[in-house]
Coordinates of C-alpha atoms and ligand atoms in Angstrom, one line a residue:
M107 CA -15.2 -36.4 -3.4
K108 CA -17.8 -33.7 -2.6
T109 CA -16.6 -31.4 0.2
K110 CA -19.3 -28.8 0.2
K111 CA -22.6 -29.4 1.8
T112 CA -25.5 -27.8 -0.2
I113 CA -28.7 -26.8 1.6
I114 CA -31.8 -25.5 -0.2
T115 CA -35.0 -23.8 1.1
Y116 CA -38.0 -22.2 -0.4
G117 CA -40.5 -19.5 0.6
T118 CA -42.4 -16.4 -0.4
Y119 CA -40.5 -14.0 1.8
D120 CA -43.0 -11.2 1.6
M121 CA -42.1 -8.2 3.7
L122 CA -38.9 -10.0 5.0
H123 CA -39.1 -10.4 8.7
V124 CA -37.1 -11.8 11.6
G125 CA -38.8 -15.2 11.3
H126 CA -37.5 -15.6 7.7
M127 CA -33.9 -14.4 8.7
R128 CA -33.6 -16.9 11.6
L129 CA -34.8 -19.8 9.5
L130 CA -32.4 -18.9 6.8
E131 CA -29.4 -18.6 9.3
R132 CA -30.2 -21.9 10.8
A133 CA -30.6 -23.5 7.4
K134 CA -27.1 -22.2 6.4
A135 CA -25.7 -23.5 9.7
L136 CA -26.6 -27.0 8.5
G137 CA -23.9 -26.9 5.9
D138 CA -21.8 -24.7 3.6
Y139 CA -23.7 -23.4 0.7
L140 CA -27.3 -22.0 1.0
I141 CA -29.7 -21.8 -2.1
V142 CA -33.0 -20.0 -1.5
G143 CA -35.9 -20.5 -3.9
V144 CA -38.2 -17.4 -3.9
T145 CA -41.7 -18.2 -5.2
D146 CA -42.7 -16.3 -8.3
E147 CA -45.8 -14.1 -8.0
N148 CA -47.8 -16.0 -10.6
Y149 CA -46.9 -19.3 -9.0
D150 CA -48.0 -18.0 -5.6
R151 CA -51.3 -16.9 -7.1
S152 CA -51.8 -20.3 -8.8
R153 CA -51.5 -22.0 -5.4
G154 CA -54.0 -19.7 -3.8
K155 CA -51.6 -17.2 -2.1
L156 CA -53.4 -14.0 -3.2
N157 CA -52.3 -11.3 -1.0
V158 CA -48.5 -11.1 -1.5
V159 CA -47.5 -7.4 -1.4
E160 CA -44.0 -7.3 -2.8
S161 CA -43.2 -8.1 -6.4
T162 CA -40.9 -11.2 -7.1
K163 CA -38.1 -8.8 -8.1
K164 CA -38.3 -7.0 -4.8
R165 CA -38.4 -10.2 -2.7
V166 CA -35.4 -11.7 -4.7
K167 CA -33.4 -8.5 -4.0
S168 CA -34.2 -8.6 -0.2
I169 CA -32.9 -12.2 0.0
E170 CA -29.9 -11.6 -2.2
A171 CA -28.8 -8.9 0.2
L172 CA -28.4 -11.4 3.1
D173 CA -24.7 -12.4 3.4
F174 CA -25.5 -15.9 4.6
V175 CA -27.4 -16.7 1.4
D176 CA -25.1 -17.9 -1.4
K177 CA -27.6 -18.3 -4.3
V178 CA -31.2 -17.1 -5.1
I179 CA -33.4 -18.9 -7.6
V180 CA -37.0 -18.3 -8.5
E181 CA -39.6 -21.0 -8.0
T182 CA -42.2 -21.1 -10.9
H183 CA -43.9 -24.4 -10.9
K184 CA -45.2 -27.3 -8.8
N185 CA -42.6 -30.0 -9.5
Q186 CA -39.6 -27.7 -9.4
K187 CA -38.2 -28.7 -6.0
A188 CA -37.3 -32.2 -7.2
E189 CA -35.8 -30.9 -10.3
D190 CA -33.6 -28.4 -8.3
M191 CA -32.5 -31.2 -5.9
V192 CA -30.9 -33.0 -8.9
E193 CA -29.6 -29.9 -10.7
Y194 CA -27.8 -28.4 -7.7
D195 CA -26.9 -31.8 -6.1
V196 CA -28.6 -30.8 -2.9
D197 CA -27.6 -32.5 0.5
I198 CA -30.3 -31.0 2.7
F199 CA -33.7 -29.6 2.1
A200 CA -34.6 -27.3 5.1
I201 CA -38.1 -25.7 5.7
G202 CA -40.1 -24.4 8.7
D203 CA -42.0 -26.9 10.8
D204 CA -45.3 -25.4 9.8
W205 CA -44.7 -27.7 6.8
V206 CA -44.1 -31.0 8.8
G207 CA -44.8 -34.0 6.6
A208 CA -45.7 -32.0 3.5
F209 CA -42.2 -32.5 1.9
D210 CA -41.4 -36.1 3.1
Y211 CA -41.7 -37.2 -0.5
L212 CA -38.4 -35.2 -1.3
N213 CA -36.5 -37.7 1.0
E214 CA -36.2 -39.7 -2.2
Y215 CA -33.9 -37.0 -3.6
T216 CA -32.2 -35.5 -0.5
H217 CA -32.4 -35.3 3.3
V218 CA -35.4 -33.4 4.5
E219 CA -35.1 -31.3 7.7
Y220 CA -38.0 -29.4 9.4
L221 CA -36.7 -26.4 11.4
A222 CA -38.7 -24.8 14.3
R223 CA -40.6 -21.7 13.2
T224 CA -40.3 -18.4 15.1
E225 CA -43.4 -17.8 17.1
G226 CA -45.5 -14.6 16.9
I227 CA -44.5 -13.3 13.5
S228 CA -45.6 -13.9 9.9
S229 CA -46.1 -12.1 6.6
T230 CA -49.8 -12.5 7.0
K231 CA -49.7 -10.7 10.4
L232 CA -47.5 -7.9 9.0
R233 CA -49.8 -7.3 6.1
K234 CA -52.8 -7.1 8.5
E235 CA -50.9 -4.6 10.7
N236 CA -49.7 -2.4 7.9
F237 CA -52.6 -2.3 5.5
D238 CA -56.3 -1.4 6.2
T239 CA -59.0 -3.7 4.9
I240 CA -60.6 -2.4 1.8
Q241 CA -64.2 -1.5 2.3
L242 CA -65.9 -2.1 -1.0
G243 CA -69.5 -1.2 -2.1
I244 CA -71.4 -3.0 -4.8
V245 CA -73.1 -1.0 -7.6
G246 CA -76.0 -2.7 -9.3
L247 CA -77.6 -6.1 -9.3
G248 CA -76.0 -7.4 -12.5
R249 CA -75.0 -10.7 -14.0
D250 CA -71.9 -11.2 -11.9
T251 CA -72.8 -9.5 -8.6
Q252 CA -73.5 -12.6 -6.6
A253 CA -70.5 -14.4 -7.9
F254 CA -68.4 -11.4 -7.1
I255 CA -69.7 -11.3 -3.5
D256 CA -69.0 -15.0 -3.0
E257 CA -65.5 -14.8 -4.5
A258 CA -64.5 -11.8 -2.5
A259 CA -64.9 -13.9 0.6
F260 CA -61.7 -15.7 -0.4
V261 CA -59.8 -12.4 -0.5
S262 CA -58.9 -11.7 3.1
N263 CA -58.2 -7.9 2.8
V264 CA -61.6 -7.0 1.3
K265 CA -64.8 -6.4 3.2
I266 CA -68.2 -5.9 1.5
N267 CA -71.4 -5.0 3.2
R268 CA -73.1 -2.4 1.1
I269 CA -75.1 -2.3 -2.2
Y270 CA -76.5 0.4 -4.3
S271 CA -79.2 0.0 -7.0
P272 CA -81.9 2.6 -8.1
D273 CA -84.4 -0.1 -7.8
F274 CA -85.5 0.3 -4.1
L275 CA -87.5 -2.9 -4.0
A276 CA -84.7 -5.1 -5.5
V277 CA -82.3 -3.7 -3.0
K278 CA -84.5 -4.4 -0.1
K279 CA -85.1 -7.9 -1.3
Y280 CA -81.4 -8.5 -1.7
T281 CA -80.3 -7.2 1.6
K282 CA -83.0 -9.3 3.3
K283 CA -81.8 -12.6 2.0
S284 CA -78.1 -11.9 2.0
N285 CA -76.0 -12.7 4.9
V286 CA -73.1 -10.6 3.7
I287 CA -74.8 -7.3 2.5
K288 CA -76.2 -5.5 5.4
Y289 CA -76.8 -2.0 4.0
G290 CA -78.9 -1.3 0.9
H291 CA -79.0 2.2 -0.8
D292 CA -81.2 3.6 -3.6
N293 CA -79.4 6.9 -3.6
Y294 CA -76.0 6.9 -5.2
D295 CA -74.7 10.1 -3.5
D296 CA -75.6 8.7 0.0
F297 CA -74.0 5.4 -0.9
L298 CA -70.7 7.1 -2.0
D299 CA -70.8 9.2 1.1
T300 CA -70.3 6.1 3.5
G301 CA -67.0 4.7 4.5
I302 CA -66.4 2.8 1.3
V303 CA -63.0 3.3 -0.5
A304 CA -63.8 1.4 -3.6
V305 CA -66.8 0.2 -5.7
Y306 CA -67.5 -2.7 -8.1
I307 CA -70.0 -1.7 -10.8
D308 CA -72.1 -4.3 -12.5
T309 CA -75.2 -2.7 -14.1
E310 CA -76.6 -2.3 -17.6
L311 CA -73.8 -1.0 -19.9
E312 CA -75.2 2.5 -20.7
A313 CA -75.2 3.4 -16.9
H314 CA -71.4 2.6 -16.5
Y315 CA -69.9 5.9 -17.7
N316 CA -72.0 8.1 -15.3
L317 CA -71.6 5.8 -12.4
I318 CA -67.8 5.6 -12.8
K319 CA -67.5 9.4 -13.3
K320 CA -69.4 10.0 -10.1
A321 CA -67.5 7.5 -8.0
I322 CA -64.1 8.9 -9.2
L323 CA -65.1 12.4 -8.4
A324 CA -66.0 11.1 -4.9
G325 CA -62.5 9.8 -4.6
K326 CA -63.4 6.1 -4.8
H327 CA -61.4 3.4 -6.6
V328 CA -63.4 1.7 -9.4
L329 CA -63.6 -1.9 -10.7
C330 CA -66.3 -2.0 -13.4
E331 CA -67.5 -4.7 -15.8
N332 CA -66.3 -3.9 -19.4
P333 CA -67.1 -1.8 -21.4
L334 CA -66.5 1.1 -19.1
A335 CA -68.0 3.4 -21.7
L336 CA -69.8 3.1 -25.0
H337 CA -68.7 6.2 -27.0
K338 CA -65.4 7.4 -28.3
N339 CA -63.3 9.6 -26.0
E340 CA -65.4 8.7 -22.9
L341 CA -63.0 6.0 -21.8
K342 CA -59.9 8.1 -22.2
E343 CA -61.8 10.9 -20.3
L344 CA -62.5 8.5 -17.4
L345 CA -58.9 7.3 -17.4
S346 CA -57.5 10.8 -17.2
L347 CA -60.0 11.8 -14.5
A348 CA -58.9 8.8 -12.4
K349 CA -55.3 9.9 -12.9
E350 CA -56.2 13.4 -11.8
E351 CA -58.2 12.2 -8.7
K352 CA -55.4 9.7 -7.9
V353 CA -57.7 6.7 -7.9
L354 CA -57.5 3.3 -9.6
L355 CA -59.8 2.5 -12.4
L356 CA -59.8 -1.0 -13.6
S357 CA -61.9 -3.0 -16.1
A358 CA -63.4 -6.2 -14.5
L359 CA -62.0 -8.5 -17.3
K360 CA -61.4 -11.5 -15.0
T361 CA -59.4 -13.5 -17.6
A362 CA -56.6 -10.9 -17.4
F363 CA -55.8 -11.8 -13.9
L364 CA -55.9 -15.6 -14.1
P365 CA -52.6 -17.5 -13.3
A366 CA -52.9 -19.6 -16.5
F367 CA -53.6 -16.6 -18.7
N368 CA -50.5 -14.9 -17.3
Q369 CA -48.4 -18.0 -17.7
L370 CA -49.6 -18.1 -21.4
L371 CA -48.5 -14.6 -22.0
A372 CA -45.1 -15.3 -20.4
E373 CA -44.6 -18.4 -22.6
L374 CA -45.5 -16.4 -25.8
E375 CA -43.1 -13.7 -24.8
D376 CA -40.4 -16.3 -24.4
G377 CA -41.1 -17.4 -28.0
I378 CA -42.5 -20.8 -27.3
I379 CA -44.3 -20.9 -30.7
G380 CA -42.0 -18.4 -32.5
E381 CA -43.4 -15.2 -33.9
V382 CA -47.2 -15.0 -33.3
K383 CA -49.0 -14.4 -36.6
E384 CA -52.7 -15.0 -35.8
V385 CA -54.9 -14.9 -32.7
R386 CA -58.4 -16.3 -33.1
A387 CA -61.0 -16.3 -30.1
T388 CA -64.7 -17.0 -30.0
R389 CA -67.2 -16.1 -27.3
T390 CA -70.9 -16.7 -27.9
S391 CA -73.9 -16.7 -25.4
L392 CA -77.6 -17.2 -26.1
F393 CA -78.7 -14.9 -23.3
K394 CA -82.3 -15.0 -24.4
E395 CA -82.7 -18.6 -23.4
Q396 CA -81.8 -17.5 -19.9
D397 CA -84.6 -14.9 -19.8
Y398 CA -82.6 -11.7 -20.2
P399 CA -84.7 -8.5 -20.9
D400 CA -84.9 -7.2 -24.5
S401 CA -83.0 -4.0 -23.3
F402 CA -80.0 -6.1 -22.4
M403 CA -80.0 -7.8 -25.8
E404 CA -80.4 -4.6 -27.7
Q405 CA -76.9 -3.6 -26.5
G406 CA -75.7 -5.9 -29.2
A407 CA -73.4 -8.8 -29.2
T408 CA -70.3 -6.6 -29.9
N409 CA -70.8 -4.5 -26.8
I410 CA -71.8 -7.3 -24.6
L411 CA -69.2 -9.9 -25.6
S412 CA -66.3 -8.4 -27.6
S413 CA -64.1 -7.4 -24.6
Y414 CA -62.8 -10.8 -23.9
P415 CA -61.7 -11.7 -27.4
S416 CA -60.2 -8.2 -27.8
L417 CA -58.3 -8.8 -24.5
L418 CA -56.6 -11.9 -26.0
V419 CA -55.9 -10.3 -29.4
N420 CA -54.6 -7.1 -27.9
K421 CA -52.5 -8.6 -25.1
I422 CA -50.7 -10.8 -27.6
L423 CA -50.7 -8.7 -30.9
G424 CA -50.9 -5.2 -29.5
K425 CA -52.8 -2.4 -31.1
S426 CA -55.5 -3.2 -33.7
K427 CA -55.4 -1.3 -37.0
D428 CA -57.8 -1.6 -40.0
I429 CA -60.6 -3.3 -38.2
T430 CA -63.2 -5.0 -40.4
F431 CA -66.6 -6.0 -39.0
F432 CA -68.8 -8.8 -40.6
D433 CA -71.9 -8.4 -38.6
Q434 CA -75.3 -10.0 -38.8
G435 CA -78.2 -8.1 -37.2
S436 CA -81.8 -8.5 -36.1
E437 CA -84.2 -5.7 -35.1
G438 CA -81.5 -3.0 -35.3
Y439 CA -78.8 -4.6 -33.3
D440 CA -76.0 -7.0 -34.0
V441 CA -76.5 -10.7 -32.9
S442 CA -73.2 -11.8 -34.3
N443 CA -69.9 -10.2 -35.4
L444 CA -66.8 -11.5 -36.9
I445 CA -64.1 -8.9 -36.2
V446 CA -60.8 -9.0 -38.2
S447 CA -58.0 -6.7 -37.2
K448 CA -54.5 -6.1 -38.5
H449 CA -51.5 -5.7 -36.2
K450 CA -47.8 -5.1 -36.0
G451 CA -45.7 -7.3 -38.4
G452 CA -48.8 -8.2 -40.5
A453 CA -50.3 -10.3 -37.8
V454 CA -54.1 -10.8 -37.8
G455 CA -56.7 -10.9 -35.0
V456 CA -60.0 -12.8 -35.5
S457 CA -62.6 -12.3 -32.8
R458 CA -66.0 -14.0 -33.1
V459 CA -68.9 -12.9 -30.9
A460 CA -72.5 -13.8 -31.0
T461 CA -75.7 -13.6 -28.9
G462 CA -77.8 -15.2 -31.8
I463 CA -75.5 -18.1 -32.9
K464 CA -73.9 -20.7 -30.7
S465 CA -70.4 -21.8 -31.3
E466 CA -67.5 -23.3 -29.4
G467 CA -65.6 -20.9 -27.1
T468 CA -62.0 -21.9 -28.0
A469 CA -58.9 -19.8 -28.8
V470 CA -56.1 -20.6 -31.1
I471 CA -52.8 -18.6 -31.3
S472 CA -50.7 -19.5 -34.2
G473 CA -47.0 -18.8 -34.6
T474 CA -44.1 -19.6 -36.9
K475 CA -43.0 -22.6 -34.8
G476 CA -46.3 -24.0 -33.5
Y477 CA -49.6 -23.1 -32.0
I478 CA -51.4 -22.9 -28.7
H479 CA -55.0 -24.2 -28.3
I480 CA -57.0 -23.1 -25.3
P481 CA -60.1 -25.3 -24.9
A482 CA -63.6 -23.8 -24.1
P483 CA -64.3 -21.7 -22.2
W484 CA -60.9 -20.1 -23.0
W485 CA -61.7 -17.0 -21.1
L486 CA -61.7 -19.1 -17.9
T487 CA -58.1 -20.2 -18.8
K488 CA -57.1 -23.3 -16.8
K489 CA -55.4 -25.5 -19.4
F490 CA -53.7 -24.9 -22.6
Y491 CA -51.9 -27.1 -25.2
V492 CA -48.8 -26.2 -27.1
R493 CA -48.5 -28.1 -30.4
F494 CA -45.7 -28.4 -32.9
E495 CA -45.2 -30.1 -36.3
D496 CA -43.4 -32.8 -34.3
K497 CA -46.1 -34.4 -32.1
H498 CA -43.7 -35.6 -29.5
K499 CA -42.8 -32.0 -28.5
S500 CA -46.2 -31.1 -27.4
Q501 CA -46.7 -29.6 -24.0
T502 CA -49.8 -29.2 -21.7
F503 CA -49.9 -26.4 -19.1
N504 CA -52.5 -27.0 -16.4
Y505 CA -53.6 -24.5 -13.7
E506 CA -56.8 -25.6 -12.0
F507 CA -58.6 -23.1 -9.8
D508 CA -61.6 -23.1 -7.6
G509 CA -64.6 -20.9 -8.1
D510 CA -65.1 -18.9 -11.2
G511 CA -61.8 -17.0 -11.3
L512 CA -63.1 -13.7 -9.9
R513 CA -61.0 -13.9 -6.8
Y514 CA -57.7 -13.3 -8.7
M515 CA -59.1 -10.1 -10.1
I516 CA -60.4 -8.9 -6.7
A517 CA -57.1 -9.7 -5.0
E518 CA -55.2 -7.7 -7.5
F519 CA -57.6 -4.7 -7.3
A520 CA -57.3 -4.8 -3.4
S521 CA -53.6 -5.2 -3.4
L522 CA -53.0 -2.3 -5.9
I523 CA -55.1 0.0 -3.6
Q524 CA -53.3 -1.1 -0.6
R525 CA -49.9 -0.6 -2.1
G526 CA -50.8 2.9 -3.4
K527 CA -50.5 1.7 -7.1
R528 CA -52.9 3.1 -9.7
K529 CA -52.0 0.7 -12.6
S530 CA -52.1 -3.0 -12.9
K531 CA -49.3 -4.6 -15.0
M532 CA -51.8 -7.3 -15.9
L533 CA -54.3 -4.8 -17.4
T534 CA -52.7 -1.3 -18.0
P535 CA -54.7 1.7 -19.0
S536 CA -53.3 1.4 -22.5
D537 CA -54.4 -2.3 -22.6
M538 CA -57.9 -1.0 -21.6
V539 CA -57.9 1.6 -24.4
G540 CA -56.8 -1.0 -26.9
I541 CA -59.3 -3.6 -25.9
N542 CA -62.2 -1.1 -26.1
R543 CA -61.1 0.4 -29.4
V544 CA -62.9 -2.4 -31.2
L545 CA -66.3 -1.9 -29.8
L546 CA -66.0 1.9 -29.7
E547 CA -65.1 1.9 -33.4
Y548 CA -68.1 -0.4 -34.1
N549 CA -70.5 1.9 -32.2
E550 CA -69.2 5.0 -34.0
R551 CA -69.6 3.3 -37.4
K552 CA -73.2 2.3 -36.4
I553 CA -74.0 5.9 -35.4
N554 CA -72.7 7.2 -38.8
E555 CA -74.6 4.5 -40.7
N556 CA -77.8 5.5 -39.0
K557 CA -77.3 9.1 -39.7
K558 CA -76.7 8.4 -43.4
Q559 CA -79.7 6.2 -43.5
K560 CA -81.9 8.9 -41.9
Q561 CA -80.5 11.5 -44.3
K562 CA -81.4 9.2 -47.3
E563 CA -84.9 8.8 -45.9
K564 CA -85.3 12.5 -45.6
E565 CA -84.1 13.1 -49.1
A566 CA -86.4 10.4 -50.6
Ligands
LIG4 N1 -40.8 -19.0 8.8 C1 -40.4 -19.1 10.1 N2 -40.9 -18.4 11.1 C2 -41.9 -17.5 10.8 C3 -42.4 -17.4 9.5 C4 -41.8 -18.1 8.5 O1 -39.4 -19.9 10.3 N3 -42.4 -16.9 11.9 C5 -40.3 -19.8 7.7 C6 -41.3 -20.7 7.0 O2 -41.5 -21.9 7.8 C7 -40.7 -21.0 5.7 C8 -39.9 -19.7 5.4 O3 -39.8 -19.0 6.7 O4 -39.7 -22.0 5.8 C9 -40.7 -18.8 4.3 O5 -42.0 -18.7 4.8 P1 -43.1 -17.7 4.2 O6 -44.3 -18.6 3.9 O7 -42.6 -17.0 3.1 O8 -43.4 -16.8 5.5 P2 -44.7 -16.6 6.3 O9 -44.3 -15.4 7.2 O10 -45.1 -17.8 6.9 O11 -45.7 -16.1 5.2 P3 -47.3 -16.1 5.2 O12 -47.8 -15.5 6.4 O13 -47.7 -15.4 3.9 O14 -47.7 -17.5 5.0

């Protein structure tokens, strides 16, 4: 016969406070053995809890240190509670009464008990008291500016009310119709001289390098659409400048911050498909149809689009070596490029980008035991399928999210600033260098080819 009564409870326990402790003590008092499930950071982000300050490791450690807690586990997915009830033969599931009704379905597995919450304290309140809101200024009126402003509204610790663009009339028009942006600037120095602590840059690609450099020198943290720079050495220069000035410089590659994308990387790391031997990713967009100016198109498909496939290839396979380009051009710039790179252990990366050809935006990661298929558009990763020779072993991972995925990136950027961190684990400076190597190398080769061509013409 069972003599010990087991209780289980779950929570984020960010910045452990007296409300958490009292709940855990009362939960323990219901029986003999208390198990605490601490939510994993990726799981929290996937359920919309974006501002958690402490890492999973740190939160687990804080709970482990409490002597009335007997076991700590990590909660990583939606249906885990029911699985845990069975695995640990749980007698009571206890949780604060802010959740009344939400877990009644677990009565099927165990007895559910809602305990009174402590008034006047919460992690949300502590985060507000301990960290200033990030005042962020927008630079440019680019492709993603409006979406960025809309999505930032979901990140509680970010405030946006300023925009800069050298186009005076465009700025005036924008501030007039926007109910978020109150102040417009057409002078960059004046804009940087306001109370903003960070900027988001979304302009034509050639302008990025100078705008970033000035912002860093003014002590601002920078989030900028990729590529941050178009020529060799410029990116490394910007990264070391950011380090010197102790500010954060991050590429706005939204995919890198999506919960599903991070889950995918974790599964690959665990060897779900064995050793990865090939990564294929496609991204195409016929911008012309949407009335983009010629100057935008002339930046070429590789500069405009290759960052996303390179992100997938580099995050999974690491550094690219021996890069081969199969480009197709029109009027002096590339409208399509098939980029093949070699990686550690003989693995191959195949990135396909085009602004003049339309193709399906899928990604396939092939390993020695199986493969992963991410349906189009793979860079807005929500769902991915894991397939094996044996059909019955197939798995589907699903992480639906609202909006267009920018809020996860904005939340990470703001949270790093608030915590005094200057690097994101999801997109490190060396990831950024690796991702950009492809397009920088392509640009370098183009410059050399043009030089040779001119030399030939001179000689003829
Ligand atoms: N809890 C409590 N009293 C509080 C705060 C939390 O009893 N003042 C309980 C919750 O009901 C839950 C557990 O502590 O059972 C973990 O809650 P968690 O969501 O991690 O803490 P909050 O402070 O509510 O966090 P947040 O503000 O981020 O929602």
